[in-house]
Short mmCIF file of C-alpha atoms in Angstrom, two decimals:
data_model
loop_
_atom_site.label_atom_id
_atom_site.label_comp_id
_atom_site.label_asym_id
_atom_site.label_seq_id
_atom_site.Cartn_x
_atom_site.Cartn_y
_atom_site.Cartn_z
CA MET A 1 90.59 128.05 86.88
CA THR A 2 89.07 130.68 89.31
CA ALA A 3 85.94 129.38 91.32
CA PRO A 4 84.49 132.87 92.06
CA GLY A 5 84.03 133.37 95.84
CA LEU A 6 86.64 131.58 97.04
CA THR A 7 88.70 132.81 99.87
CA LEU A 8 91.74 131.14 101.61
CA PHE A 9 92.81 132.51 104.97
CA GLU A 10 96.34 131.47 105.42
CA LEU A 11 99.23 132.08 108.10
CA ALA A 12 102.11 134.18 106.92
CA GLY A 13 105.20 135.44 108.08
CA ALA A 14 107.05 138.49 108.18
CA ASN A 15 107.50 137.96 104.98
CA SER A 16 103.57 137.83 104.06
CA GLU A 17 104.32 135.89 101.12
CA LEU A 18 105.36 132.90 103.10
CA ARG A 19 102.66 130.78 103.59
CA PHE A 20 104.52 128.27 106.25
CA SER A 21 101.78 126.39 108.09
CA PRO A 22 101.75 122.59 107.40
CA HIS A 23 97.83 122.41 107.35
CA CYS A 24 97.39 125.84 104.89
CA TRP A 25 99.73 123.54 102.71
CA LYS A 26 97.41 121.06 102.97
CA THR A 27 94.41 122.76 102.03
CA ARG A 28 96.73 124.41 99.26
CA MET A 29 97.24 121.08 97.82
CA ALA A 30 93.73 119.97 97.75
CA LEU A 31 92.49 122.98 95.86
CA ALA A 32 95.27 122.30 93.39
CA HIS A 33 94.53 118.50 92.86
CA LYS A 34 90.59 119.97 92.45
CA GLY A 35 91.88 122.32 89.66
CA LEU A 36 90.78 125.51 91.79
CA GLU A 37 92.02 128.41 93.03
CA ALA A 38 91.42 131.02 95.81
CA ASP A 39 92.26 134.21 96.91
CA ARG A 40 94.90 133.67 98.96
CA VAL A 41 94.67 136.32 102.21
CA PRO A 42 97.66 136.45 104.35
CA TRP A 43 96.71 136.30 108.04
CA ARG A 44 98.88 136.19 111.58
CA PHE A 45 98.43 135.03 114.95
CA VAL A 46 97.29 138.39 116.08
CA ASP A 47 94.87 138.87 113.43
CA LYS A 48 91.76 137.22 115.07
CA ALA A 49 89.67 140.30 114.27
CA LYS A 50 90.31 139.36 110.59
CA ILE A 51 88.60 135.85 110.95
CA ALA A 52 85.98 136.37 113.88
CA PHE A 53 83.23 136.04 111.22
CA SER A 54 83.48 133.05 110.78
CA GLY A 55 82.90 132.29 114.16
CA GLN A 56 86.35 130.84 115.29
CA SER A 57 89.94 131.87 115.17
CA LEU A 58 91.98 129.47 113.40
CA VAL A 59 93.50 128.57 109.99
CA PRO A 60 93.48 127.81 107.52
CA LEU A 61 89.24 129.22 106.42
CA LEU A 62 87.90 128.60 103.30
CA VAL A 63 85.19 131.47 102.53
CA HIS A 64 82.84 129.84 99.58
CA GLY A 65 80.35 132.47 98.99
CA ASP A 66 78.25 132.29 102.34
CA GLU A 67 79.80 129.27 103.57
CA ASN A 68 83.03 129.49 105.99
CA ILE A 69 85.11 126.47 106.75
CA SER A 70 87.78 126.00 109.20
CA ASP A 71 90.15 123.60 109.79
CA SER A 72 92.24 121.49 106.67
CA TRP A 73 90.62 118.12 107.49
CA ARG A 74 86.82 119.86 107.62
CA ILE A 75 88.25 121.76 104.45
CA ALA A 76 89.04 118.88 102.46
CA LEU A 77 85.54 117.16 103.19
CA TYR A 78 83.47 119.74 101.95
CA LEU A 79 85.92 120.43 98.48
CA GLU A 80 85.82 116.96 97.77
CA LYS A 81 81.47 117.15 98.60
CA SER A 82 81.06 120.68 96.54
CA PHE A 83 83.57 120.04 93.87
CA SER A 84 82.49 116.04 92.98
CA ALA A 85 83.09 116.30 89.61
CA ARG A 86 86.39 117.02 89.70
CA PRO A 87 89.62 115.06 90.25
CA SER A 88 88.59 112.87 93.77
CA LEU A 89 90.73 113.93 96.79
CA PHE A 90 89.91 110.51 98.55
CA GLY A 91 89.08 108.27 95.46
CA ALA A 92 86.38 106.80 97.38
CA SER A 93 84.12 107.92 99.98
CA SER A 94 85.61 104.04 102.07
CA ALA A 95 88.69 105.75 101.49
CA ILE A 96 88.04 109.16 103.86
CA PRO A 97 87.97 107.78 107.19
CA VAL A 98 91.15 105.70 106.72
CA ALA A 99 92.88 108.84 104.79
CA HIS A 100 91.72 110.27 108.13
CA PHE A 101 94.15 108.34 109.96
CA VAL A 102 96.70 109.32 108.11
CA ASN A 103 95.94 113.10 108.76
CA THR A 104 95.85 112.28 112.97
CA TRP A 105 98.87 110.16 112.07
CA ALA A 106 100.85 113.47 110.44
CA ASP A 107 99.27 115.27 112.73
CA ALA A 108 100.07 113.77 116.43
CA THR A 109 103.55 111.86 115.58
CA LEU A 110 105.71 114.03 112.41
CA LEU A 111 104.10 117.62 113.46
CA PRO A 112 105.42 117.60 116.76
CA ALA A 113 108.49 115.46 116.09
CA ILE A 114 109.34 118.73 113.40
CA ALA A 115 108.84 121.26 115.88
CA ARG A 116 111.27 119.72 117.86
CA VAL A 117 113.73 120.48 115.19
CA ILE A 118 112.60 124.02 113.92
CA LEU A 119 110.75 125.68 116.03
CA LEU A 120 113.71 128.55 116.66
CA ASP A 121 113.29 128.59 112.88
CA ILE A 122 109.64 129.13 113.19
CA TYR A 123 109.80 131.81 115.94
CA ASN A 124 112.22 133.58 113.18
CA CYS A 125 110.02 133.33 110.37
CA VAL A 126 106.83 134.98 112.50
CA ASP A 127 106.00 138.42 112.27
CA ALA A 128 107.19 140.81 114.70
CA GLY A 129 103.76 141.33 116.61
CA ASP A 130 103.19 137.43 116.43
CA ARG A 131 106.70 136.17 118.46
CA SER A 132 105.33 137.27 121.73
CA TYR A 133 102.27 134.49 120.97
CA LEU A 134 104.31 132.25 119.74
CA ARG A 135 106.71 131.95 122.34
CA SER A 136 104.27 132.13 124.92
CA SER A 137 102.08 129.29 123.65
CA ARG A 138 104.48 127.17 122.37
CA GLU A 139 106.70 126.79 125.65
CA LYS A 140 103.88 126.47 127.68
CA TYR A 141 102.95 123.19 125.33
CA PHE A 142 106.52 122.11 125.72
CA GLY A 143 106.82 122.85 129.21
CA MET A 144 110.37 124.52 128.26
CA SER A 145 111.87 127.90 126.23
CA LEU A 146 111.61 127.49 122.63
CA GLU A 147 115.63 127.00 122.91
CA ALA A 148 115.61 124.55 125.20
CA VAL A 149 113.26 122.32 122.94
CA VAL A 150 115.33 122.57 119.91
CA ALA A 151 118.98 122.23 122.11
CA ASP A 152 119.72 118.68 121.02
CA GLN A 153 118.04 119.02 117.77
CA PRO A 154 120.20 116.07 115.87
CA ALA A 155 118.56 113.68 118.56
CA HIS A 156 114.85 115.38 117.39
CA LEU A 157 116.34 115.11 113.85
CA SER A 158 116.99 111.41 114.29
CA ALA A 159 113.47 111.41 116.20
CA PHE A 160 111.83 112.33 112.97
CA ARG A 161 113.41 109.92 110.74
CA THR A 162 112.46 107.15 112.88
CA ALA A 163 109.35 108.07 113.04
CA LEU A 164 108.79 108.38 109.02
CA GLN A 165 109.66 104.52 108.90
CA PRO A 166 106.31 103.72 108.26
CA LEU A 167 105.91 105.90 105.17
CA ARG A 168 109.81 104.91 104.39
CA ARG A 169 108.40 100.95 103.96
CA MET A 170 105.39 101.83 102.21
CA LEU A 171 107.14 103.75 99.68
CA LYS A 172 109.48 101.06 99.00
CA LYS A 173 106.22 99.11 97.62
CA GLN A 174 104.10 102.25 95.83
CA ASP A 175 104.48 105.50 94.85
CA PHE A 176 101.71 107.66 96.86
CA ILE A 177 100.10 106.88 99.95
CA CYS A 178 97.14 107.23 97.51
CA GLY A 179 98.71 104.91 95.38
CA GLU A 180 100.06 105.62 91.77
CA VAL A 181 98.54 108.95 92.07
CA PRO A 182 99.13 111.82 95.02
CA ALA A 183 95.73 112.83 97.03
CA TYR A 184 94.41 114.04 100.09
CA ALA A 185 96.25 111.59 102.38
CA ASP A 186 99.67 112.58 100.28
CA TYR A 187 99.26 115.80 100.82
CA CYS A 188 98.38 115.55 105.23
CA VAL A 189 101.69 114.30 105.02
CA PHE A 190 103.52 116.73 102.57
CA GLY A 191 101.82 119.53 104.64
CA MET A 192 104.97 118.81 107.33
CA PHE A 193 107.53 119.09 104.74
CA MET A 194 106.38 121.88 103.48
CA TRP A 195 106.28 123.83 106.48
CA ALA A 196 109.91 123.03 107.40
CA ARG A 197 111.05 123.64 103.73
CA CYS A 198 108.87 127.51 104.55
CA CYS A 199 110.28 127.87 108.16
CA SER A 200 114.12 126.41 107.92
CA THR A 201 117.46 125.28 106.01
CA ILE A 202 117.59 121.87 107.56
CA GLU A 203 117.05 119.22 105.66
CA LEU A 204 115.04 116.62 107.13
CA LEU A 205 116.09 113.97 105.01
CA GLU A 206 119.20 111.46 104.51
CA ASP A 207 120.17 111.61 100.78
CA ASP A 208 119.07 107.88 100.29
CA ASP A 209 115.89 108.09 102.09
CA THR A 210 112.78 106.57 100.03
CA VAL A 211 110.51 109.13 101.53
CA LEU A 212 113.02 112.13 99.46
CA PRO A 213 111.84 110.94 95.48
CA TRP A 214 108.34 111.06 97.31
CA ARG A 215 108.71 114.26 98.46
CA GLU A 216 110.27 115.71 94.92
CA ARG A 217 107.79 114.39 92.95
CA LEU A 218 105.29 116.64 95.24
CA LEU A 219 106.95 119.93 95.18
CA ASP A 220 106.69 119.26 91.39
CA SER A 221 102.80 118.51 91.21
CA PHE A 222 100.74 120.98 89.79
CA GLY A 223 103.31 122.58 87.92
CA ARG A 224 105.51 122.80 90.83
CA LEU A 225 103.16 124.46 93.26
CA ALA A 226 105.12 123.85 96.18
CA ARG A 227 108.64 123.91 94.79
CA SER A 228 108.49 127.59 93.72
CA ALA A 229 106.28 128.89 96.60
CA PRO A 230 108.26 131.21 98.71
CA SER A 231 110.59 129.83 101.45
CA ARG A 232 113.40 130.45 103.94
CA GLN A 233 115.80 129.39 101.26
CA TYR A 234 113.79 131.02 98.49
CA PRO A 235 111.71 134.23 99.70
CA ASP A 236 110.97 134.56 96.03
CA GLY A 237 109.82 131.42 95.22
CA ARG A 238 112.03 129.11 93.26
CA PRO A 239 112.14 130.09 89.32
CA LEU A 240 109.29 127.95 88.07
CA MET A 241 111.33 127.11 84.73
CA THR A 242 114.80 127.31 85.69
CA GLU A 243 116.44 123.02 85.77
CA GLU A 244 117.46 122.10 89.37
CA GLY A 245 121.26 122.42 88.90
CA THR A 246 121.16 125.74 87.49
CA VAL A 247 119.39 127.53 90.75
CA GLY A 248 121.70 130.15 92.11
CA ALA A 249 122.24 129.76 95.60
CA PRO A 250 119.62 129.73 98.21
CA ASN A 251 119.62 133.11 99.72
CA SER A 252 118.99 132.41 103.35
CA ALA A 253 118.75 136.53 104.43
CA LEU A 254 115.32 136.23 104.72
CA SER A 255 113.67 137.19 108.42
CA VAL A 256 110.56 136.23 108.33
CA THR A 257 108.42 135.19 111.15
CA SER A 258 105.52 131.31 112.47
CA GLY A 259 102.75 128.73 113.36
CA LEU A 260 102.54 125.39 115.08
CA ASP A 261 99.41 123.60 115.71
CA ARG A 262 96.55 125.26 113.25
CA ASN A 263 94.39 123.36 111.54
CA MET B 1 80.74 78.46 106.23
CA THR B 2 83.18 76.36 104.99
CA ALA B 3 85.27 77.10 101.42
CA PRO B 4 86.81 73.34 100.69
CA GLY B 5 90.38 73.69 100.44
CA LEU B 6 91.20 76.75 102.81
CA THR B 7 94.13 75.53 105.24
CA LEU B 8 95.11 78.28 106.56
CA PHE B 9 99.37 77.87 108.60
CA GLU B 10 99.25 80.00 111.98
CA LEU B 11 102.14 80.23 114.76
CA ALA B 12 101.55 77.90 117.88
CA GLY B 13 102.86 78.45 121.12
CA ALA B 14 103.87 75.35 123.42
CA ASN B 15 100.17 75.56 123.68
CA SER B 16 99.55 74.74 120.40
CA GLU B 17 96.06 75.82 120.47
CA LEU B 18 97.59 79.59 121.35
CA ARG B 19 97.88 81.20 117.60
CA PHE B 20 99.15 84.75 118.98
CA SER B 21 100.94 85.87 115.49
CA PRO B 22 99.98 89.35 115.34
CA HIS B 23 99.99 88.62 111.38
CA CYS B 24 98.09 85.67 111.54
CA TRP B 25 95.63 87.42 113.25
CA LYS B 26 95.67 90.10 110.64
CA THR B 27 94.60 87.25 108.34
CA ARG B 28 92.26 85.22 111.16
CA MET B 29 90.30 88.57 111.24
CA ALA B 30 90.18 89.06 107.08
CA LEU B 31 88.46 85.58 107.17
CA ALA B 32 85.58 86.03 109.54
CA HIS B 33 85.17 89.26 107.86
CA LYS B 34 84.57 87.38 104.10
CA GLY B 35 82.54 84.97 106.59
CA LEU B 36 85.23 82.12 105.38
CA GLU B 37 86.52 79.20 107.76
CA ALA B 38 89.94 77.75 106.98
CA ASP B 39 91.61 74.70 108.55
CA ARG B 40 93.91 76.40 110.86
CA VAL B 41 97.25 74.06 110.94
CA PRO B 42 99.02 74.91 113.83
CA TRP B 43 103.26 75.70 113.03
CA ARG B 44 106.48 76.39 114.65
CA PHE B 45 109.53 78.23 113.81
CA VAL B 46 111.49 75.07 113.84
CA ASP B 47 109.08 73.65 111.40
CA LYS B 48 110.37 74.74 107.86
CA ALA B 49 110.32 71.68 106.24
CA LYS B 50 106.68 71.57 106.93
CA ILE B 51 105.87 74.52 104.79
CA ALA B 52 108.84 74.15 102.30
CA PHE B 53 106.12 73.64 99.21
CA SER B 54 104.75 77.05 99.55
CA GLY B 55 109.04 77.98 98.21
CA GLN B 56 109.44 80.11 101.72
CA SER B 57 109.25 79.81 105.38
CA LEU B 58 106.73 82.15 106.98
CA VAL B 59 103.48 82.42 108.14
CA PRO B 60 100.50 82.85 107.97
CA LEU B 61 100.79 80.88 104.78
CA LEU B 62 97.54 80.28 103.01
CA VAL B 63 96.77 76.86 101.23
CA HIS B 64 93.66 77.61 98.41
CA GLY B 65 93.40 74.79 96.27
CA ASP B 66 96.61 75.16 94.64
CA GLU B 67 97.71 78.62 95.69
CA ASN B 68 99.76 78.97 97.97
CA ILE B 69 99.67 82.69 99.47
CA SER B 70 102.26 83.87 102.37
CA ASP B 71 102.45 87.34 103.95
CA SER B 72 99.21 88.72 105.84
CA TRP B 73 98.75 91.68 103.36
CA ARG B 74 99.60 89.54 100.04
CA ILE B 75 96.84 87.14 101.63
CA ALA B 76 94.64 89.75 102.48
CA LEU B 77 94.72 91.25 98.28
CA TYR B 78 94.15 87.97 97.30
CA LEU B 79 91.33 86.88 99.60
CA GLU B 80 89.48 90.29 97.88
CA LYS B 81 90.15 89.40 94.32
CA SER B 82 88.97 85.54 95.43
CA PHE B 83 85.97 86.40 97.50
CA SER B 84 84.54 89.52 95.80
CA ALA B 85 81.04 89.19 96.09
CA ARG B 86 82.04 88.54 100.27
CA PRO B 87 82.14 91.75 101.76
CA SER B 88 84.68 94.03 101.29
CA LEU B 89 87.86 94.27 103.26
CA PHE B 90 88.51 97.35 102.19
CA GLY B 91 85.28 99.41 100.56
CA ALA B 92 87.18 100.52 97.57
CA SER B 93 89.65 99.66 95.52
CA SER B 94 91.32 103.39 96.08
CA ALA B 95 91.33 102.64 99.94
CA ILE B 96 93.83 99.97 99.30
CA PRO B 97 97.04 101.82 99.36
CA VAL B 98 95.82 103.71 102.22
CA ALA B 99 95.22 100.50 103.75
CA HIS B 100 98.41 99.61 103.27
CA PHE B 101 100.05 102.42 105.09
CA VAL B 102 98.15 101.96 108.46
CA ASN B 103 99.33 98.20 107.94
CA THR B 104 102.66 99.31 107.85
CA TRP B 105 102.73 101.92 110.94
CA ALA B 106 101.35 99.03 112.86
CA ASP B 107 104.81 96.60 111.61
CA ALA B 108 107.24 99.65 111.52
CA THR B 109 106.06 101.73 114.87
CA LEU B 110 103.64 99.03 117.06
CA LEU B 111 104.71 95.76 116.97
CA PRO B 112 108.61 96.91 118.11
CA ALA B 113 106.85 98.82 120.88
CA ILE B 114 105.06 95.96 121.74
CA ALA B 115 107.61 93.99 121.57
CA ARG B 116 110.17 95.35 124.22
CA VAL B 117 107.28 95.23 126.14
CA ILE B 118 106.63 91.75 125.77
CA LEU B 119 109.20 89.74 124.20
CA LEU B 120 110.18 87.85 127.39
CA ASP B 121 106.96 86.85 127.69
CA ILE B 122 106.77 85.48 124.16
CA TYR B 123 109.48 83.61 125.02
CA ASN B 124 107.78 81.92 128.09
CA CYS B 125 104.73 81.11 125.42
CA VAL B 126 106.72 79.48 122.76
CA ASP B 127 107.78 75.50 122.24
CA ALA B 128 110.64 74.81 124.26
CA GLY B 129 112.11 73.80 120.42
CA ASP B 130 111.50 77.31 118.86
CA ARG B 131 113.06 79.06 122.40
CA SER B 132 116.60 79.00 120.97
CA TYR B 133 115.40 80.17 117.53
CA LEU B 134 113.51 83.02 119.41
CA ARG B 135 116.38 84.01 121.26
CA SER B 136 119.08 83.95 118.81
CA SER B 137 116.56 85.42 116.02
CA ARG B 138 114.91 88.22 118.41
CA GLU B 139 118.71 89.07 120.22
CA LYS B 140 120.34 89.99 117.44
CA TYR B 141 117.66 91.86 116.13
CA PHE B 142 117.55 93.97 119.22
CA GLY B 143 121.25 93.80 119.64
CA MET B 144 120.91 92.68 123.24
CA SER B 145 119.79 89.84 125.28
CA LEU B 146 115.59 89.09 125.82
CA GLU B 147 116.02 90.07 129.82
CA ALA B 148 118.10 93.78 128.88
CA VAL B 149 115.12 94.19 125.59
CA VAL B 150 112.36 94.25 128.91
CA ALA B 151 114.09 95.76 131.61
CA ASP B 152 112.59 99.10 131.70
CA GLN B 153 109.30 97.91 130.65
CA PRO B 154 107.54 101.35 132.09
CA ALA B 155 109.06 102.94 129.94
CA HIS B 156 108.61 101.03 127.03
CA LEU B 157 105.01 100.40 127.79
CA SER B 158 104.63 104.63 128.00
CA ALA B 159 106.41 105.15 124.74
CA PHE B 160 103.65 102.49 123.24
CA ARG B 161 101.02 104.48 124.71
CA THR B 162 102.28 107.54 122.87
CA ALA B 163 102.95 105.48 119.92
CA LEU B 164 99.23 104.99 120.09
CA GLN B 165 98.66 108.94 119.96
CA PRO B 166 97.10 108.93 116.14
CA LEU B 167 94.36 106.14 116.58
CA ARG B 168 93.63 107.49 119.92
CA ARG B 169 93.03 111.13 118.64
CA MET B 170 91.06 109.76 115.19
CA LEU B 171 88.94 107.11 117.27
CA LYS B 172 87.48 110.63 119.11
CA LYS B 173 85.97 111.03 116.32
CA GLN B 174 84.93 107.57 114.16
CA ASP B 175 84.67 104.06 115.71
CA PHE B 176 86.87 102.44 113.56
CA ILE B 177 89.62 102.73 111.49
CA CYS B 178 87.59 101.79 108.32
CA GLY B 179 84.84 104.42 109.27
CA GLU B 180 81.46 102.92 110.89
CA VAL B 181 82.37 99.54 110.91
CA PRO B 182 85.57 97.61 110.83
CA ALA B 183 87.63 96.56 108.23
CA TYR B 184 91.02 95.01 106.92
CA ALA B 185 93.31 98.09 108.43
CA ASP B 186 91.92 97.99 111.36
CA TYR B 187 92.21 94.34 112.02
CA CYS B 188 96.01 95.29 111.45
CA VAL B 189 96.51 97.50 114.26
CA PHE B 190 93.69 95.09 116.30
CA GLY B 191 96.38 91.94 115.40
CA MET B 192 99.05 93.62 117.49
CA PHE B 193 97.10 93.92 120.70
CA MET B 194 95.78 89.98 119.95
CA TRP B 195 99.88 88.88 120.37
CA ALA B 196 99.80 90.94 123.44
CA ARG B 197 96.51 89.48 124.44
CA CYS B 198 98.00 85.93 123.41
CA CYS B 199 101.34 86.06 125.64
CA SER B 200 100.95 88.29 128.24
CA THR B 201 99.57 89.43 131.31
CA ILE B 202 99.85 93.10 130.73
CA GLU B 203 97.59 95.60 130.06
CA LEU B 204 98.65 97.63 127.45
CA LEU B 205 96.21 99.99 127.65
CA GLU B 206 95.07 102.65 130.39
CA ASP B 207 90.85 102.62 131.89
CA ASP B 208 90.39 105.42 130.15
CA ASP B 209 91.83 104.70 126.77
CA THR B 210 89.78 106.07 123.44
CA VAL B 211 91.40 102.93 122.36
CA LEU B 212 90.46 100.28 124.59
CA PRO B 213 86.80 100.56 123.77
CA TRP B 214 87.91 99.71 119.76
CA ARG B 215 89.76 97.07 121.04
CA GLU B 216 86.81 95.66 123.25
CA ARG B 217 84.24 96.08 120.24
CA LEU B 218 86.84 94.04 117.84
CA LEU B 219 86.99 91.28 120.65
CA ASP B 220 83.64 91.13 120.22
CA SER B 221 82.86 91.11 116.63
CA PHE B 222 82.54 88.05 114.84
CA GLY B 223 80.80 86.05 117.49
CA ARG B 224 83.85 86.65 119.96
CA LEU B 225 85.82 85.25 117.80
CA ALA B 226 89.17 86.60 119.77
CA ARG B 227 87.68 87.14 123.01
CA SER B 228 87.35 83.46 122.93
CA ALA B 229 90.39 82.69 121.34
CA PRO B 230 92.78 80.80 123.94
CA SER B 231 95.22 83.10 125.54
CA ARG B 232 97.62 83.37 128.16
CA GLN B 233 94.95 84.47 130.41
CA TYR B 234 92.33 82.33 129.20
CA PRO B 235 94.30 79.16 127.67
CA ASP B 236 91.16 77.07 126.89
CA GLY B 237 89.64 80.43 125.68
CA ARG B 238 87.33 82.77 127.44
CA PRO B 239 83.76 81.23 127.18
CA LEU B 240 81.34 82.46 124.39
CA MET B 241 77.98 83.07 126.51
CA THR B 242 79.45 84.06 129.90
CA GLU B 243 79.24 88.00 130.28
CA GLU B 244 82.44 89.74 131.67
CA GLY B 245 81.61 90.12 135.12
CA THR B 246 81.13 86.59 135.42
CA VAL B 247 83.79 85.02 133.86
CA GLY B 248 86.77 83.40 136.79
CA ALA B 249 89.91 84.36 137.44
CA PRO B 250 92.18 84.15 134.80
CA ASN B 251 94.04 81.04 134.46
CA SER B 252 97.93 82.48 134.23
CA ALA B 253 99.66 78.92 134.85
CA LEU B 254 99.68 78.31 131.22
CA SER B 255 103.17 77.66 130.06
CA VAL B 256 103.31 78.52 126.33
CA THR B 257 105.89 80.20 124.38
CA SER B 258 106.80 82.90 120.32
CA GLY B 259 107.18 85.40 117.19
CA LEU B 260 108.10 88.57 116.49
CA ASP B 261 107.59 89.57 113.54
CA ARG B 262 106.34 86.63 110.99
CA ASN B 263 104.06 88.09 108.34
#
């Protein structure tokens, strides 16, 4: 279902179909939850002029008629209000503040933990024109070179898995953060996994992690929207109709290029 | 307002008025939120026989007529259902699963981080008869002596403050986890702070931390219920009617004794 006038600016890699931003993925899943489609415009860090009309310089940026909404959290609130007759992203207004906490948990805890694992992979995914910006901004943030950030990758991966403990423990009692079916608080966390999936071949989860089936269920939501999206392993997207076991070996030859803390 | 037949078994220290369990504090705040009072029975780790009638060995244990409900999360759900006409602990049923995530975040992230700061203080608060159990169970959990767990206290305090980052960031946008007024998800986290307040003189927060005013507002909720509760600093409770500035110097001479992962 297309709602005329919805345009989403998404961070793209060297391969313009590689849309890897965790925050853009939150919005992508929110749109799907609402049964909405948007014209998805690839955007790169150097393209500040392209979205200057919005009065700011971050993506995701949703344009809806005369409205320009940036910041994935604000976009979710906007979609909830503007498309209130469609499936709710929160369930009830009283659930919104608590979902906001989950969003900040994902951003403040998971995002930096994943960055320490995949930062160099992200660098290798972003467009040539974005590399200088990505390197300088992230090296300033971490206070060291990209190479140094990821130097002890096994330790960082272990720290990330430890940080997942609240989610892991909760998923032993319920299928999704939002209960029996996923909603926005799930997408806030899932966006982080999509970021890694798009940019890196590293598996963040161990085989027996209870977080894994949750992630797999979300990959399959909305007609396998996330699973079929172009990623580093599957630059042309994973075939929608192919069974798991019959998909060919991943093509990891794709040289694509990425971003850390966009909203 | 007293609802006949509500009895709450709470973990107590050497001073039986010192009720320091973080999980019991979640329940205490939940009862206050519902405008309910319970007969509060002090309980110690060695008192397994005292609650054997409930079919399990953990506190908080709420007894309501013929019902025995243990586990603070299950107690919250029970109170919400049984006293549905009173102020809601969650706001709407759709908010319950997300609040559950906040509860597991508090238990899985904050609780062990705080334990690494105050474990020896807890040991010094529990009753003489509980010390052996506390030492052996916690030393088994951490794989080292209580003294070794807290050896690098400044580093553990710093790690705890880092773990608070999601809460800190969220509180810049809203007054409580549950929005404009506190509810159960707030109490899940606040219980952790009450645990530290009751057992230790260490200040977990820096003066300019945005988490601090949130904690202070909760200390003052329900007629300063939490602020006036006996603690290590204020063994007889902090006077209800005294202004902050006029309260005398803390009496930290109290030798009391505590628990880690009760539910």
